[in-house]
């Protein structure tokens, strides 16, 4: 298999030689380093690589060149290799152009010349970008394979699970790919239940549950300790931050996740407002980075296991898990976030996974090329999805209940949407009914101001209509508000008095629940910020409070 390519472009031969030398010495084993002396030569090289179907991982290009500039080259390069990482080499005087290019051609980074020493000025940036690229790269013949029907809810679930857990897999759609049927016949299975998952050793699994997939891919392992310093429940941004800080500060930490690391943020196509990532980063990248970081510090992960109940005991807390096992800890951080609210219109439940999806499932995103996509919701998550799908779909229609987007969406996204010619926003509109038997065929939409009802053909609808906390499993073990959000700190106090049953002579700490030593962080907490940065902040702060709790016990 051909090595992925890194292409360096500069008109100054000496500089080009130096870049190529530095690239080769660090990346030469894994990547093929190519160079071009001008933008025109580089475009021709990319065209040839495309024809030969060779992967390109990274483009490192000088901004100031005679003929086409670096930014102009990258604009054209996107057509051939939209997923290649793009880095602009600039002189200090060109930084304005480079910052503009972040928006215009979505460059991932700009580097100032000279980049000496490469160990600190060049490699850390490129390592990061190449890791990102590699995480999404699917070599043509490796990994597990999944065969199924695009419109089947079971297939959708399996694809979503694999994608969100960042398992590389090849998807074969029986509805559109003749090779899929051949491959299925080749398995020798007689009328198999779909989807069929083919593992790398040839083992086939028929209609596997997420649990079975996880078990067969070696994603599940038993807890290593009988008693942990800290158990974190939920691997969204809050839980991942708690695991990073807990483990890095020497607490024996285990993180338990029911579904896939990343939580809601993991389903976001591009998070643009998280500090330190001026070009934005996808939720999947954020999750992968955080998971790697927590593992590096020694946090243990129990993936695809749901916590079903919490029992505060004298001096520790026991958590019972969906596989019948249990884990105990001195401190617990609840970071179980929220889950999408269902669209209540008739027909929606039956067509879930058959054209109607909750959140912008990354597994479906690639299938909507040249299709007409509908999105319900007017908040940032819906706006992000609209911008994301507008790149590949023929048209995107946003169905918004309010009179405008301004009450519910950030300004930068409203501006971005206004610039997109293939996005239409229908305000004061609601889905009245979803129509279809095997799959979504049409939507009945009602204009709430005029009362007019229209029926529009539709195959794909993404729903973003708010969320409810994932806390039913807590029962009465900790206090919650009437919507189910977990109460902490001052919100537990009435007339300066702690809640009934609170036996300590101190009030609950800032993020502490009504059970001493049990904390809540992120979206699940009453009054939280409902943002990635807020969740990360609370996740890390809760670890500080765990230390305070331990100190109060004399530990
Ligand atoms: C599509 C989308 C786009 C978004 N974009 C942005 C953005 O651009 N910027 C921004 O700031 N915010 C954004 N948000 C909001 C942001 O993602 C959330 O505020 C953030 O993810 C909250 O993090 P959390 O860790 O509190 O909870 P979550 O992300 O909800 O994670 C909770 C985790 O807990 C797990 N879990 C739940 N119950 C259990 C259980 N019983 N046992 C074990 N595990 C359990 C879940 O599977 C999940 O992985 C977006 C949200 C969505 C849906």
XYZ file of C-alpha atoms and ligand atoms in Angstrom:
608
model
C 0.000 0.000 0.000
C 1.353 3.460 -0.932
C 2.525 5.640 1.934
C 0.414 8.788 2.406
C 2.002 11.877 0.888
C 3.235 15.083 2.487
C 3.659 17.759 -0.184
C 5.889 20.789 0.418
C 5.605 23.763 -1.931
C 7.968 26.741 -2.117
C 9.480 28.722 -4.987
C 12.701 29.294 -3.050
C 14.757 26.187 -3.765
C 16.893 26.482 -0.651
C 13.915 26.838 1.625
C 12.158 23.956 -0.125
C 15.203 21.768 0.308
C 15.367 22.636 4.005
C 11.663 21.909 4.549
C 11.895 18.618 2.693
C 14.970 17.630 4.714
C 13.241 18.339 8.029
C 10.105 16.523 6.910
C 12.028 13.515 5.705
C 14.073 13.154 8.861
C 10.985 13.012 11.074
C 8.238 11.581 8.842
C 10.119 9.803 6.071
C 9.386 6.296 7.390
C 5.641 6.699 7.500
C 5.008 9.242 4.740
C 6.227 9.939 1.217
C 7.690 13.453 1.111
C 7.159 15.211 -2.227
C 8.122 18.750 -3.181
C 7.070 21.259 -5.814
C 8.712 24.508 -6.865
C 5.559 26.422 -7.627
C 1.826 26.377 -7.015
C 1.236 25.314 -10.619
C 3.638 22.377 -10.325
C 2.015 21.370 -7.040
C -1.493 21.390 -8.543
C -0.294 19.139 -11.353
C 1.299 16.786 -8.788
C -1.952 16.604 -6.837
C -3.913 15.881 -9.984
C -1.619 12.961 -10.799
C -1.827 11.640 -7.241
C -5.621 11.829 -7.404
C -5.698 9.833 -10.628
C -3.429 7.221 -9.084
C -5.761 7.200 -6.015
C -2.903 7.909 -3.635
C -3.606 9.390 -0.196
C -2.352 12.896 0.632
C -2.086 13.727 4.328
C -0.586 17.194 4.489
C 0.134 20.225 2.324
C 2.810 22.611 3.566
C 2.910 25.636 1.310
C 4.636 28.983 1.135
C 2.281 31.975 0.882
C 4.387 34.306 -1.278
C 5.115 32.682 -4.619
C 5.130 34.139 -8.126
C 2.113 32.872 -10.073
C -0.468 31.419 -7.740
C -0.026 32.180 -4.033
C -0.122 29.661 -1.229
C -3.741 30.489 -0.381
C -4.784 30.233 -4.039
C -3.045 26.875 -4.295
C -4.833 25.587 -1.190
C -8.157 26.754 -2.609
C -7.600 24.531 -5.640
C -6.054 21.709 -3.621
C -9.250 21.324 -1.572
C -11.026 20.103 -4.705
C -8.600 17.212 -5.092
C -7.928 16.440 -1.439
C -10.535 18.020 0.852
C -9.327 16.117 3.912
C -5.590 16.803 3.595
C -4.330 19.038 6.411
C -3.341 22.498 5.185
C -0.460 24.527 6.601
C 0.670 27.898 5.289
C 4.299 29.011 5.627
C 4.385 32.768 6.094
C 6.692 35.635 6.812
C 5.697 37.831 9.740
C 4.328 40.451 7.327
C 1.813 37.921 5.953
C 0.105 36.941 9.201
C -2.997 39.004 8.345
C -3.408 37.024 5.121
C -2.863 33.808 7.046
C -5.548 34.618 9.607
C -7.985 35.492 6.803
C -7.126 32.182 5.178
C -8.324 30.311 8.275
C -11.853 31.327 7.338
C -11.516 31.465 3.579
C -9.721 28.233 2.768
C -9.890 26.628 6.197
C -6.149 26.309 6.670
C -5.376 24.323 9.785
C -2.326 26.284 10.822
C 0.147 28.923 9.721
C 3.812 28.693 10.586
C 6.205 31.581 10.657
C 9.515 31.250 8.826
C 12.090 30.261 9.876
C 10.814 27.221 11.780
C 14.053 26.548 13.673
C 14.461 24.437 15.666
C 11.989 22.055 14.004
C 11.706 20.006 17.221
C 9.765 22.862 18.854
C 8.590 25.049 15.957
C 7.542 22.520 13.343
C 7.105 18.927 14.517
C 4.635 19.450 17.396
C 2.219 21.226 15.033
C 2.625 18.687 12.250
C 2.415 15.723 14.678
C -0.941 17.008 15.822
C -2.286 17.549 12.323
C -1.013 14.218 11.044
C -2.568 12.419 14.045
C -5.888 14.060 13.186
C -5.594 13.071 9.568
C -4.568 9.518 10.409
C -7.499 9.121 12.811
C -9.919 9.743 9.963
C -7.965 7.947 7.243
C -9.437 4.695 6.057
C -6.850 2.629 4.178
C -8.702 0.824 1.402
C -8.266 -2.758 2.514
C -7.869 -2.878 6.290
C -10.228 -2.833 9.242
C -13.601 -4.389 9.889
C -16.404 -4.326 7.315
C -20.078 -3.672 7.802
C -22.724 -4.746 5.297
C -26.289 -3.515 5.590
C -29.064 -1.269 4.333
C -28.616 2.472 4.710
C -32.225 2.929 5.840
C -32.215 0.244 8.546
C -32.214 1.521 12.156
C -30.025 -1.399 13.297
C -27.459 -0.647 10.636
C -27.542 3.027 11.512
C -26.969 2.207 15.176
C -23.982 -0.020 14.396
C -22.440 2.551 12.029
C -22.927 5.299 14.557
C -21.397 3.220 17.325
C -18.325 2.322 15.255
C -17.854 5.889 14.050
C -18.240 7.449 17.496
C -15.801 4.972 18.992
C -13.396 5.764 16.156
C -13.181 2.198 14.932
C -12.027 2.273 11.279
C -14.472 0.267 9.184
C -15.548 -0.113 5.579
C -19.209 0.345 4.896
C -20.952 -1.635 2.133
C -24.455 -0.450 1.311
C -26.673 -3.206 -0.113
C -28.943 -0.553 -1.635
C -26.364 1.130 -3.804
C -23.199 -0.971 -3.996
C -23.349 -4.167 -6.134
C -20.157 -5.405 -4.459
C -21.945 -5.424 -1.101
C -24.246 -8.287 -2.158
C -21.254 -10.221 -3.506
C -19.374 -9.717 -0.283
C -22.391 -10.881 1.712
C -22.675 -14.025 -0.440
C -18.977 -14.653 0.070
C -19.496 -14.852 3.843
C -21.535 -18.034 3.249
C -24.263 -16.853 5.667
C -27.787 -17.972 4.716
C -30.295 -15.110 4.965
C -28.310 -13.385 7.685
C -29.829 -10.854 10.051
C -28.447 -7.459 9.036
C -26.175 -5.680 9.428
C -23.337 -8.174 9.170
C -20.029 -7.168 10.703
C -16.922 -8.907 9.327
C -13.968 -8.784 11.698
C -10.376 -8.680 10.469
C -9.917 -12.428 11.153
C -12.979 -13.208 8.988
C -15.402 -13.818 11.887
C -18.916 -12.639 11.010
C -21.432 -11.195 13.466
C -25.101 -10.960 12.490
C -27.045 -7.908 13.665
C -24.638 -7.463 16.605
C -25.658 -5.275 19.555
C -23.282 -2.466 20.538
C -22.256 -4.603 23.463
C -21.382 -7.549 21.202
C -19.442 -5.279 18.861
C -17.512 -3.800 21.784
C -16.800 -7.252 23.249
C -15.549 -8.649 19.925
C -13.372 -5.640 19.182
C -11.662 -5.887 22.574
C -13.116 -2.611 23.817
C -14.338 -3.997 27.140
C -12.194 -4.944 30.090
C -13.100 -5.638 33.742
C -12.264 -3.070 36.466
C -8.723 -3.467 37.759
C -9.302 -2.363 41.372
C -11.916 -3.154 44.041
C -11.826 0.445 45.333
C -10.834 3.561 43.395
C -10.032 7.050 44.649
C -12.293 8.456 41.965
C -14.972 7.138 39.627
C -16.093 9.465 36.853
C -19.393 8.596 35.178
C -19.723 9.731 31.562
C -16.946 10.459 29.054
C -18.208 13.734 27.603
C -16.004 16.835 27.915
C -16.732 17.154 31.659
C -15.929 13.514 32.428
C -12.849 13.449 30.218
C -11.499 16.602 31.866
C -12.172 15.101 35.312
C -10.336 11.911 34.297
C -7.337 13.880 32.951
C -7.038 15.979 36.114
C -7.810 13.109 38.508
C -5.282 10.745 36.968
C -2.621 13.399 36.396
C -2.821 14.395 40.045
C -2.273 10.863 41.218
C -5.820 9.740 42.056
C -6.619 6.124 41.140
C -9.223 7.079 38.534
C -11.664 5.071 36.449
C -14.038 6.535 33.877
C -17.216 4.670 32.948
C -18.949 5.410 29.643
C -22.186 3.892 28.379
C -21.843 4.653 24.708
C -18.838 6.415 23.171
C -16.266 8.888 24.436
C -16.981 12.498 23.514
C -20.597 12.675 24.653
C -22.694 15.256 22.842
C -19.594 17.144 21.819
C -18.469 13.973 20.029
C -21.394 14.418 17.629
C -20.465 17.995 16.771
C -19.084 18.485 13.276
C -17.037 21.569 14.172
C -16.612 23.209 17.560
C -15.439 26.716 16.764
C -15.594 28.440 20.141
C -13.273 26.228 22.181
C -10.223 28.115 23.353
C -6.965 27.399 21.570
C -8.385 26.017 18.306
C -8.747 29.033 16.002
C -9.776 26.842 13.058
C -12.203 24.866 15.223
C -11.976 21.140 15.827
C -14.425 18.339 15.347
C -16.003 16.667 18.352
C -14.455 13.369 17.294
C -10.969 14.913 17.364
C -11.566 16.491 20.736
C -12.719 13.156 22.151
C -9.783 11.264 20.696
C -7.268 13.764 22.019
C -8.807 13.840 25.495
C -9.044 10.060 25.672
C -5.375 9.710 24.715
C -4.417 12.338 27.277
C -6.356 10.666 30.106
C -4.908 7.249 29.213
C -1.413 8.738 29.168
C -1.876 9.834 32.759
C -3.030 6.352 33.738
C -6.819 6.745 33.934
C -8.654 3.466 33.434
C -11.688 3.255 31.117
C -14.718 1.013 31.318
C -16.307 1.632 27.953
C -19.770 0.579 26.751
C -20.909 0.020 30.340
C -23.798 1.994 31.792
C -24.031 2.907 35.458
C -27.508 1.815 36.569
C -27.532 2.953 40.214
C -25.484 4.735 42.843
C -25.408 3.683 46.499
C -23.757 6.134 48.923
C -22.259 4.123 51.807
C -20.265 4.902 54.902
C -16.954 6.309 53.576
C -17.402 5.189 49.951
C -19.920 4.962 47.120
C -20.835 1.887 45.103
C -21.891 2.060 41.487
C -23.769 -0.807 39.873
C -23.160 -1.372 36.171
C -25.311 -2.700 33.345
C -23.170 -5.863 32.993
C -23.994 -6.898 36.579
C -20.635 -5.853 38.047
C -20.032 -2.987 40.462
C -17.276 -0.520 41.256
C -16.628 1.390 44.492
C -14.831 4.659 45.099
C -14.104 7.227 47.765
C -15.343 9.995 45.457
C -17.621 10.061 42.442
C -18.122 12.660 39.709
C -21.422 12.436 37.848
C -20.898 13.802 34.313
C -23.684 12.028 32.439
C -24.769 15.078 30.454
C -28.034 15.272 28.588
C -29.736 13.363 25.819
C -31.618 14.649 22.783
C -35.271 15.396 23.222
C -37.500 13.464 20.827
C -39.543 15.194 18.154
C -43.101 14.469 19.136
C -44.777 14.781 15.722
C -46.558 11.606 14.511
C -44.388 9.314 12.396
C -41.067 10.464 13.882
C -40.543 7.576 16.295
C -41.269 4.935 13.634
C -38.850 6.537 11.179
C -35.978 7.017 13.603
C -32.837 5.636 11.983
C -34.762 5.363 8.683
C -34.130 8.926 7.574
C -34.711 10.685 10.902
C -31.655 11.105 13.093
C -31.000 12.748 16.438
C -27.898 14.920 16.252
C -25.656 15.088 13.240
C -24.549 11.462 13.192
C -21.143 11.458 11.572
C -21.876 8.029 10.142
C -24.715 9.465 8.037
C -23.032 12.706 7.099
C -21.156 11.175 4.186
C -24.322 9.658 2.722
C -26.150 12.934 2.163
C -24.015 14.053 -0.755
C -26.170 15.910 -3.316
C -29.314 15.246 -1.293
C -31.842 17.647 0.203
C -31.356 17.707 3.958
C -33.779 19.028 6.599
C -32.779 20.152 10.082
C -35.185 20.902 12.923
C -34.005 23.364 15.565
C -32.685 26.893 15.850
C -29.861 26.610 18.396
C -26.099 26.424 17.795
C -26.041 22.654 17.359
C -28.589 22.926 14.517
C -26.662 25.828 12.974
C -23.391 23.910 13.036
C -25.051 20.949 11.377
C -26.494 23.210 8.661
C -23.046 24.650 7.893
C -21.542 21.166 7.906
C -24.114 19.539 5.610
C -24.205 22.526 3.254
C -20.748 21.451 2.066
C -21.994 18.198 0.544
C -25.805 18.267 0.406
C -27.626 19.841 -2.550
C -29.744 21.906 -0.191
C -30.270 22.312 3.542
C -33.577 23.527 4.978
C -33.693 24.606 8.607
C -37.076 24.303 10.299
C -37.183 26.793 13.162
C -40.039 27.317 15.603
C -39.086 30.898 16.578
C -39.547 34.061 14.538
C -35.777 34.311 13.867
C -32.507 32.617 14.698
C -31.192 35.507 16.725
C -32.828 34.498 20.000
C -31.282 31.042 20.013
C -28.101 31.017 17.915
C -24.666 32.648 18.205
C -24.040 35.573 15.953
C -21.100 34.005 14.114
C -23.223 31.048 13.036
C -26.117 33.229 11.879
C -23.654 35.141 9.685
C -22.147 31.926 8.376
C -25.582 30.540 7.465
C -26.593 33.784 5.723
C -23.558 33.404 3.446
C -24.524 29.907 2.300
C -26.586 29.889 -0.857
C -27.905 26.364 -0.466
C -29.271 26.874 3.081
C -32.863 28.051 3.589
C -34.248 28.980 7.009
C -37.986 28.475 7.525
C -38.918 30.394 10.679
C -42.200 30.025 12.593
C -42.431 26.519 11.186
C -42.930 23.143 12.842
C -42.916 19.526 11.703
C -46.527 18.396 11.818
C -45.972 14.814 10.622
C -43.250 12.592 9.180
C -44.486 10.498 6.266
C -43.089 7.151 5.111
C -43.262 3.439 5.841
C -39.853 1.859 5.263
C -38.055 5.212 5.267
C -38.751 8.926 5.440
C -40.479 10.094 2.269
C -42.002 13.482 3.105
C -42.551 16.037 5.846
C -45.722 17.917 6.598
C -44.735 21.403 7.765
C -47.037 23.920 9.443
C -46.408 27.672 9.406
C -47.489 28.659 12.902
C -48.217 32.279 11.934
C -50.395 31.657 8.867
C -51.540 28.128 9.757
C -50.617 26.986 6.242
C -49.770 23.265 5.876
C -47.349 22.130 3.156
C -46.037 18.698 2.271
C -42.480 18.507 1.018
C -40.580 15.428 -0.193
C -37.773 14.600 2.256
C -35.379 11.708 2.790
C -33.204 12.965 5.652
C -34.117 14.942 8.742
C -31.730 15.773 11.570
C -33.331 16.756 14.865
C -31.845 19.211 17.381
C -34.697 20.235 19.654
C -33.104 20.450 23.068
C -32.162 17.917 25.645
C -33.062 16.321 28.987
C -30.590 15.248 31.682
C -29.531 11.604 31.846
C -30.250 11.136 35.524
C -33.243 8.769 35.886
C -30.844 6.064 37.038
C -29.949 8.178 40.097
C -33.384 7.677 41.683
C -33.359 9.392 45.065
C -29.654 8.837 45.743
C -28.918 12.539 45.075
C -31.265 15.521 44.923
C -32.414 16.771 41.492
C -34.618 19.624 40.335
C -38.046 19.026 38.792
C -36.495 18.527 35.329
C -33.970 16.007 36.608
C -30.848 18.212 36.709
C -28.561 17.427 39.653
C -28.476 20.055 42.415
C -25.109 20.997 43.857
C -23.484 23.419 46.328
C -25.491 26.539 47.074
C -28.480 25.273 45.086
C -28.981 22.645 47.794
C -29.297 25.252 50.537
C -32.599 26.663 51.734
C -32.475 29.626 54.134
C -28.766 28.949 54.538
C -29.495 25.416 55.712
C -28.278 22.236 54.011
C -30.882 19.727 52.784
C -32.589 17.251 55.105
C -30.366 14.222 55.649
C -27.100 16.191 55.289
C -25.201 15.090 58.408
C -21.908 16.965 58.090
C -21.198 20.183 59.958
C -20.012 21.890 56.757
C -22.266 22.881 53.836
C -21.965 21.008 50.502
C -18.929 22.102 48.443
C -19.466 24.073 45.238
C -20.109 21.115 42.893
C -20.966 18.585 45.600
C -24.360 16.864 45.463
C -26.589 16.023 48.438
C -24.446 12.884 48.923
C -21.068 13.837 50.471
C -18.129 12.978 48.197
C -20.375 12.702 45.133
C -19.958 15.627 42.712
C -21.682 16.665 39.486
C -20.084 18.455 36.527
C -21.142 19.623 33.083
C -24.556 19.697 31.418
C -26.107 17.285 33.923
C -25.742 19.859 36.686
C -28.485 22.350 37.465
C -27.367 25.827 36.370
C -24.416 24.675 34.251
C -23.175 26.552 31.152
C -24.165 23.961 28.497
C -20.974 24.543 26.558
C -17.865 22.442 25.949
C -15.579 24.882 27.770
C -17.976 25.124 30.721
C -18.135 21.333 30.978
C -14.343 21.025 30.772
C -13.987 23.730 33.431
C -16.404 22.025 35.803
C -14.839 18.620 35.184
C -11.426 19.909 36.203
C -12.752 21.993 39.076
C -14.633 19.028 40.507
C -11.302 17.237 40.929
C -10.060 20.164 43.031
C -13.129 19.722 45.190
C -12.471 15.988 45.461
C -9.134 16.918 47.069
C -10.920 19.275 49.430
C -13.356 16.509 50.356
C -10.514 14.075 50.973
C -8.752 16.660 53.144
C -11.944 17.049 55.200
C -11.738 13.297 55.890
C -8.103 13.632 56.863
C -6.911 11.702 53.782
C -24.412 18.666 17.920
C -23.899 19.490 19.060
C -22.997 20.517 18.819
C -22.490 21.271 19.879
N -21.593 22.262 19.602
C -21.049 22.983 20.593
C -20.081 23.997 20.319
O -19.730 24.252 19.182
N -19.557 24.674 21.362
C -19.926 24.416 22.648
O -19.367 25.050 23.544
N -20.844 23.482 22.930
C -21.424 22.753 21.947
N -22.373 21.801 22.217
C -22.729 21.552 23.624
C -21.663 20.657 24.276
O -21.417 19.545 23.446
C -22.109 20.191 25.647
O -22.309 21.310 26.462
C -21.052 19.268 26.289
O -20.841 18.122 25.497
C -21.489 18.827 27.680
O -20.534 17.943 28.165
P -20.826 16.922 29.347
O -19.573 16.161 29.547
O -21.412 17.642 30.479
O -21.983 15.953 28.827
P -22.149 15.081 27.520
O -21.355 15.626 26.407
O -23.619 14.958 27.340
O -21.537 13.662 27.894
C -22.150 12.804 28.818
C -21.626 11.394 28.631
O -22.119 10.568 29.683
C -22.481 9.286 29.173
N -23.499 8.697 30.069
C -24.757 9.136 30.281
N -25.376 8.371 31.192
C -24.472 7.408 31.558
C -24.521 6.329 32.499
N -25.590 6.074 33.240
N -23.418 5.536 32.614
C -22.291 5.793 31.895
N -22.199 6.813 31.005
C -23.278 7.612 30.849
C -23.041 9.620 27.797
O -23.025 8.475 26.939
C -22.103 10.739 27.341
O -20.989 10.216 26.645
C -22.909 21.020 21.201
C -23.830 19.997 21.449
C -24.326 19.232 20.398
C -25.325 18.141 20.675
